[in-house]
């Protein structure tokens, strides 16, 4: 059975920072693999 695109993205696993291991809060389908703290950016909240 083919999943809808929405189901596909909702079912992607959480991403974790490759430097510190914390879960990355941004979208799971993005290309980044290092959290904002580790690359020196302020939180975007």
Short mmCIF file of C-alpha atoms in Angstrom, two decimals:
data_model
loop_
_atom_site.label_atom_id
_atom_site.label_comp_id
_atom_site.label_asym_id
_atom_site.label_seq_id
_atom_site.Cartn_x
_atom_site.Cartn_y
_atom_site.Cartn_z
CA UNK A 1 0.00 0.00 0.00
CA UNK A 2 1.28 3.48 -0.85
CA UNK A 3 1.44 6.02 2.00
CA UNK A 4 0.37 9.59 1.47
CA UNK A 5 3.17 12.15 1.58
CA UNK A 6 1.80 13.49 4.87
CA UNK A 7 1.92 10.05 6.50
CA UNK A 8 5.44 9.52 5.22
CA UNK A 9 6.79 12.69 6.87
CA UNK A 10 4.82 12.14 10.09
CA UNK A 11 6.38 8.69 10.48
CA UNK A 12 10.02 9.73 10.07
CA UNK A 13 12.04 9.11 13.25
CA UNK A 14 13.36 11.96 15.39
CA UNK A 15 16.74 13.43 14.47
CA UNK A 16 19.60 13.77 16.93
CA UNK A 17 22.56 16.15 16.84
CA UNK A 18 25.73 14.44 15.65
CA UNK A 19 27.86 16.50 18.07
CA UNK A 20 25.96 16.49 21.40
CA UNK A 21 23.29 13.81 20.88
CA UNK A 22 20.30 16.01 21.79
CA UNK A 23 17.09 15.64 19.81
CA UNK A 24 16.77 18.26 17.09
CA UNK A 25 13.43 20.08 17.35
CA UNK A 26 13.28 21.15 13.72
CA UNK A 27 11.55 19.28 10.93
CA UNK A 28 12.77 15.71 10.56
CA UNK A 29 13.03 15.92 6.80
CA UNK A 30 15.51 18.84 6.84
CA UNK A 31 19.14 18.29 5.86
CA UNK A 32 20.81 19.63 9.02
CA UNK A 33 22.31 17.13 11.46
CA UNK A 34 23.81 19.48 14.08
CA UNK A 35 21.65 21.45 16.56
CA UNK A 36 21.64 25.26 16.71
CA UNK A 37 23.50 25.24 20.03
CA UNK A 38 26.41 23.26 18.60
CA UNK A 39 26.75 25.48 15.53
CA UNK A 40 26.58 28.64 17.66
CA UNK A 41 23.10 29.94 16.83
CA UNK A 42 20.57 31.14 19.38
CA UNK A 43 17.39 29.09 19.83
CA UNK A 44 14.79 30.05 17.27
CA UNK A 45 11.91 29.86 19.83
#
